[in-house]
XYZ file of C-alpha atoms in Angstrom:
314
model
C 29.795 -55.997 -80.581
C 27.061 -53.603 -80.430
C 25.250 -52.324 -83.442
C 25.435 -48.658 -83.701
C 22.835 -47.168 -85.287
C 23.445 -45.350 -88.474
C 23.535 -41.904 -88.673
C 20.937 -39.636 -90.655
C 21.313 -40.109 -94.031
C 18.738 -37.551 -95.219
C 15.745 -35.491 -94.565
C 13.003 -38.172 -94.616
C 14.995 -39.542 -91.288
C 15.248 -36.150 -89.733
C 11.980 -35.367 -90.255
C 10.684 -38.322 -89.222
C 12.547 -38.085 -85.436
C 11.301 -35.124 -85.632
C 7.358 -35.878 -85.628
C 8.315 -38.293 -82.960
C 9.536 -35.128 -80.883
C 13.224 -36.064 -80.407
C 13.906 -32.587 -81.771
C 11.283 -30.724 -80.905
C 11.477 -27.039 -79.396
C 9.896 -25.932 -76.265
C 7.693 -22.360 -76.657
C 6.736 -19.964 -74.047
C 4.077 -17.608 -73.861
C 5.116 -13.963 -74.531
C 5.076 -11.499 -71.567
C 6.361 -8.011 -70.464
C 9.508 -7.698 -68.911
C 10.193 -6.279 -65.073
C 11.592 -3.581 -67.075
C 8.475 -2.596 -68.826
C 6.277 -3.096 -65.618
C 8.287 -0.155 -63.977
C 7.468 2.052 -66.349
C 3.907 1.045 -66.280
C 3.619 1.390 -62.422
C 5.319 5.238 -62.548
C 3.427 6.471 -65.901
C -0.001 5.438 -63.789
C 0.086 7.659 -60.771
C 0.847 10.783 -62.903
C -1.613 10.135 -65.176
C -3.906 9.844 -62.161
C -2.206 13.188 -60.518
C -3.239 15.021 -64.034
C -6.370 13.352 -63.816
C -7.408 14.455 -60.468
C -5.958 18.031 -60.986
C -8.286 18.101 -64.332
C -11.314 17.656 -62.602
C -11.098 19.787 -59.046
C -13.027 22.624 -59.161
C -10.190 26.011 -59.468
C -9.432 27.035 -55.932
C -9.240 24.474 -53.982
C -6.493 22.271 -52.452
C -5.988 18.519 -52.462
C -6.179 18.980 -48.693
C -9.604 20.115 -48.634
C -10.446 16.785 -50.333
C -9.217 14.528 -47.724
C -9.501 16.299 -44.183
C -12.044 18.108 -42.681
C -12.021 21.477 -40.701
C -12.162 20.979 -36.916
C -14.920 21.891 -34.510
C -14.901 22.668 -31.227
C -17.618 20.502 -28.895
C -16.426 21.956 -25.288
C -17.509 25.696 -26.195
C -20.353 26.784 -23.499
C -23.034 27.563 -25.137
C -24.444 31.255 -24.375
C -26.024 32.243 -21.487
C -29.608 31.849 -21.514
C -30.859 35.342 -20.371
C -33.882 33.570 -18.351
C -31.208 31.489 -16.882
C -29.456 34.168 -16.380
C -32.169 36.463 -14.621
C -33.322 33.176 -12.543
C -29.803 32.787 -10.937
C -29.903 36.533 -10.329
C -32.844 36.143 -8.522
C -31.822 33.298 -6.680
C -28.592 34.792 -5.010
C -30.686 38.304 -4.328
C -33.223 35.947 -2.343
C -31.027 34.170 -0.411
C -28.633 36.752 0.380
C -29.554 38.031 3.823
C -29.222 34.260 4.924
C -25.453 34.454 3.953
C -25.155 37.794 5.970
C -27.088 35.995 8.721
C -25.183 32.661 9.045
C -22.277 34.931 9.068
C -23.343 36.906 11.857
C -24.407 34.209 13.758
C -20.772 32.756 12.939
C -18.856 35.627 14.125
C -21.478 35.923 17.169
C -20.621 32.348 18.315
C -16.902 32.936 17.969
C -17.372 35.866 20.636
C -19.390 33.287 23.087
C -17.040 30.613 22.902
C -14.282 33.326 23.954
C -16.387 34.097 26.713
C -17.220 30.825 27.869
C -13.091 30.643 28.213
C -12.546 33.849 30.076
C -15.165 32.557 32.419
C -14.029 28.771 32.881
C -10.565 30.211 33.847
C -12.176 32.512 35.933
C -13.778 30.062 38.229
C -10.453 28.501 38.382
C -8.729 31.117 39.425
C -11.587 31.528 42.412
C -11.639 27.676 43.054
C -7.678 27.852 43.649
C -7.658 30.660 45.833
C -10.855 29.017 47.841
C -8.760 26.003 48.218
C -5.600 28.047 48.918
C -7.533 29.639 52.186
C -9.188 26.772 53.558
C -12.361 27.749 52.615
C -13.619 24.286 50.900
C -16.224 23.353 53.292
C -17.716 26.940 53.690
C -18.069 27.647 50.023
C -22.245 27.704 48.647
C -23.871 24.511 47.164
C -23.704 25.772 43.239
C -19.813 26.353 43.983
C -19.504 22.950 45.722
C -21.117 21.015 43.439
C -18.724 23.005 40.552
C -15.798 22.056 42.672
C -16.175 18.617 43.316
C -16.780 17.375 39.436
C -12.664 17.541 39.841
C -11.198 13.610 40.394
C -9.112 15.197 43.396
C -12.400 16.314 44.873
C -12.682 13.999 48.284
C -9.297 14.090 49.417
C -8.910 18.263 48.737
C -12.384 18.588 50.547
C -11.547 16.044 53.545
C -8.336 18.017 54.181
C -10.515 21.206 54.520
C -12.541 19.765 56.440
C -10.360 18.365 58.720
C -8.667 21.324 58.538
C -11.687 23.343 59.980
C -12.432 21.297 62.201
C -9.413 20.959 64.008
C -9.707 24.738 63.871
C -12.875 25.255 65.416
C -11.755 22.574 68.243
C -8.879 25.183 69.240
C -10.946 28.382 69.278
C -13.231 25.923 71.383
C -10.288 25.794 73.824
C -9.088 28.557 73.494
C -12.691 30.363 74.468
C -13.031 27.462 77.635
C -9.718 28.781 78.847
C -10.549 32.255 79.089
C -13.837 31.420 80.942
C -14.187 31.041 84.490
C -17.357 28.345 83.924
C -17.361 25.767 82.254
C -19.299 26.502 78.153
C -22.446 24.295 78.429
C -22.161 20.989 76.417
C -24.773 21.902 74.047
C -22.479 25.183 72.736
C -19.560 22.632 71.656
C -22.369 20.142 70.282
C -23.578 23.227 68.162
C -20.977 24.545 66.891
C -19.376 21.122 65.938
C -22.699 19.713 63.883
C -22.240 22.627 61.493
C -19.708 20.552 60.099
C -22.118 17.200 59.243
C -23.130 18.941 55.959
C -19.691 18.621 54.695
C -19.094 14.941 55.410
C -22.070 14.041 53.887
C -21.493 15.611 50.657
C -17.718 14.341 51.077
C -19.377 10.874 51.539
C -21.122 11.239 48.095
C -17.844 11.528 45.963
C -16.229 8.886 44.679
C -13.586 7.359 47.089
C -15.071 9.933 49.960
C -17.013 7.989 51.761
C -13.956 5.781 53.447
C -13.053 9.649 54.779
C -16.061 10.807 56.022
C -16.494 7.485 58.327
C -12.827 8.293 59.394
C -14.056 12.006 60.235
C -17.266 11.402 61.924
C -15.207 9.349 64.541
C -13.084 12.577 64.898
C -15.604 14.977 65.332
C -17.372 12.315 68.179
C -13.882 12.781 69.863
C -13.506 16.593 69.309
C -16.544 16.833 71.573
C -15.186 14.101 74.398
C -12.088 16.264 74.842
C -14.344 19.044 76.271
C -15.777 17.065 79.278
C -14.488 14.597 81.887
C -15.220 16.521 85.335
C -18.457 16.681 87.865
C -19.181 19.891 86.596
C -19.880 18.487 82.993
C -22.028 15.348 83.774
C -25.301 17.505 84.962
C -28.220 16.415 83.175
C -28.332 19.106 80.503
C -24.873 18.168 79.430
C -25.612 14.527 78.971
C -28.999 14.930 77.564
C -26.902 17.447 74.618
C -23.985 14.849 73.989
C -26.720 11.982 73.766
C -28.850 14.072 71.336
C -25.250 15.429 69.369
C -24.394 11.256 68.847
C -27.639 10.556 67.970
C -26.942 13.350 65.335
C -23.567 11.575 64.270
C -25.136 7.880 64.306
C -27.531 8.866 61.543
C -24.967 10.296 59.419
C -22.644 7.622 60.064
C -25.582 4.964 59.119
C -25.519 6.816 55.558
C -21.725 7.368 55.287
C -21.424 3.351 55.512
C -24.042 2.149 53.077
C -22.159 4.638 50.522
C -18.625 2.865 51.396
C -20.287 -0.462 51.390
C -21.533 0.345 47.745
C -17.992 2.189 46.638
C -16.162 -1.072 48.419
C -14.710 -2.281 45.871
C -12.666 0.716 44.645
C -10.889 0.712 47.900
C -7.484 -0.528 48.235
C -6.664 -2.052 50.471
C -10.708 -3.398 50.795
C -12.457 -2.558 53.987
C -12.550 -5.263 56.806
C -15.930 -4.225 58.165
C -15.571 -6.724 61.506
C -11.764 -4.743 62.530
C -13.946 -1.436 62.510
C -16.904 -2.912 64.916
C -13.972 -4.047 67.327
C -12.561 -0.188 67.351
C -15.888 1.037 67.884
C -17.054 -1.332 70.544
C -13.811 -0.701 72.071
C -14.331 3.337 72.142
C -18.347 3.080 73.073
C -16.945 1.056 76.104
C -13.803 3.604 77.408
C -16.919 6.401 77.095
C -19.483 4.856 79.093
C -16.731 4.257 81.922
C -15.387 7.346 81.339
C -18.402 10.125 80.518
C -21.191 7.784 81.215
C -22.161 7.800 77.455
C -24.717 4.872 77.173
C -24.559 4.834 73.633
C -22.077 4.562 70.573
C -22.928 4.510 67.042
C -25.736 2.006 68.039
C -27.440 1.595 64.853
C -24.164 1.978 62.840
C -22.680 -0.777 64.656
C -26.095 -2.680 63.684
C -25.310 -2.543 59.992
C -21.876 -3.173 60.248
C -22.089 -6.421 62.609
C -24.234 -7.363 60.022
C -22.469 -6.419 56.945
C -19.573 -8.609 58.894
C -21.617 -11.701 58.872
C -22.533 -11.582 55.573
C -18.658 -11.196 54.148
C -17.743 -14.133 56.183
C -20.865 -16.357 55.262
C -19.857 -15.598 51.574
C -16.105 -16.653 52.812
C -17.409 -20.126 53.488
């Protein structure tokens, strides 16, 4: 069996497991409880509080300590008085420009509402000149007014061809009431007044296909007034050679404009089915009237004009 050991039998054992720390007693520093910090923590800002209080000089505020009063940085600062009397100056100097530009303002307002009044005017007159017939008659300045309008040619070719058919009856009508016979060179006259037209017809855009239609018409007009002995004498061919010569050199004109406007026209312009109508007519005249010449030069240009589209065709 074990050996137990023997108990303590007096003080010289107990103190002796004792020194060997068998029995020995743990100490811990001293230190303040959470109790007593508490009341250290709330007896220190009063203290401070009475401290503070003690030394601020009477009359003021703990406020005034910590904030400061507020200033204002957007105030304007006062008006400079030579500022002041410079602007003054300015606006006094350039016054009577302001009452100027205003005039001028109020001045242009009253031409512009002139300008209207006027512009509806002249449309006013260039309807009722159109509404009479009276295209062809009407003065250069007006003409050239009146044809800036896209509906220009075919307005003005319709006048004219309006005229001119006209003219051709009071022709007749005048021939009929006559015993003689009007001399050739009276119809030639009267029907070459209307050559200025065409021409400026032929200068608008898309006229110039018209005015070659109404130079043939007005070569005709003239061939309905003749046919007998008594209008072949020498006077009356020598006029109705001299009023085609007229009409060849405005016709020579008429087709170098449609030859340059060719290409707006639709459909395009055969030039060689033309030559064959006029070849045909200068033919029926000379057996008919003894006219020895039709649109000579005219047909010149346009036979040639003919062989150059088809050349280009190959």
């Amino acid at each position: 069996m074990p050996i137990r050991p023997a108990p303590y039998s007096d003080s010289r054992d107990r103190d002796r497991d004792s020194s060997h720390g068998l029995y020995k007693d743990t100490q811990y520093p001293s230190s303040p409880t959470s109790q007593d910090k508490l009341q250290s923590y709330r007896a220190q800002p009063i203290q401070d509080h009475l401290y503070n209080s003690s030394q601020r000089p009477p009359g003021t505020s703990s406020d005034a300590t910590t904030h400061t009063a507020p200033t204002n940085m957007n105030l304007a600062p006062a008006p400079d008085p030579l500022t002041k009397a410079f602007n003054e100056a300015i606006n006094e100097a350039i016054k009577p420009y302001h009452d100027r530009i205003e005039e001028l303002r109020n001045e242009l307002e009253d031409t512009t509402l002139q300008i209207q009044q006027l512009e509806d005017e002249r449309a006013d007159m260039h309807a009722w000149i159109d509404k009479r017939g009276l295209r062809a008659d009407v003065p250069p300045r007006i003409a050239s007014a009146m044809n800036s309008d896209p509906s220009a040619a075919s307005t003005l070719n319709y006048h004219i061809d309006r005229k001119m058919t006209v003219i051709n009856g009071d022709l007749h009508r005048l021939q009929d009431s006559l015993t003689a016979h009007l001399p050739t060179s009276t119809f030639a006259t009267t029907l070459l007044t209307l050559l200025p037209s065409i021409e400026n017809l032929a200068s608008l855009p898309g006229g110039a296909s018209l005015a070659f239609e109404l130079v043939i018409k007005l070569g005709g007009n003239l061939n309905s007034h003749g046919g007998d002995d008594g209008w072949n004498n020498d006077a009356d061919i020598q006029s109705r050679a001299s009023f085609y010569s007229r009409l060849d050199d405005c016709m020579v004109d008429v087709i170098r404009q449609r030859l340059s406007q060719a290409g707006g026209e639709d459909p395009p312009w055969v030039v060689a089915r033309d030559v064959k109508r006029l070849e045909k007519t200068g033919s029926f005249l000379r057996s008919k009237i003894g006219l020895q010449s039709y649109f000579p030069r005219s047909l010149d240009v346009m036979r040639y004009e003919a062989k150059r589209g088809d050349s280009q065709q190959l």
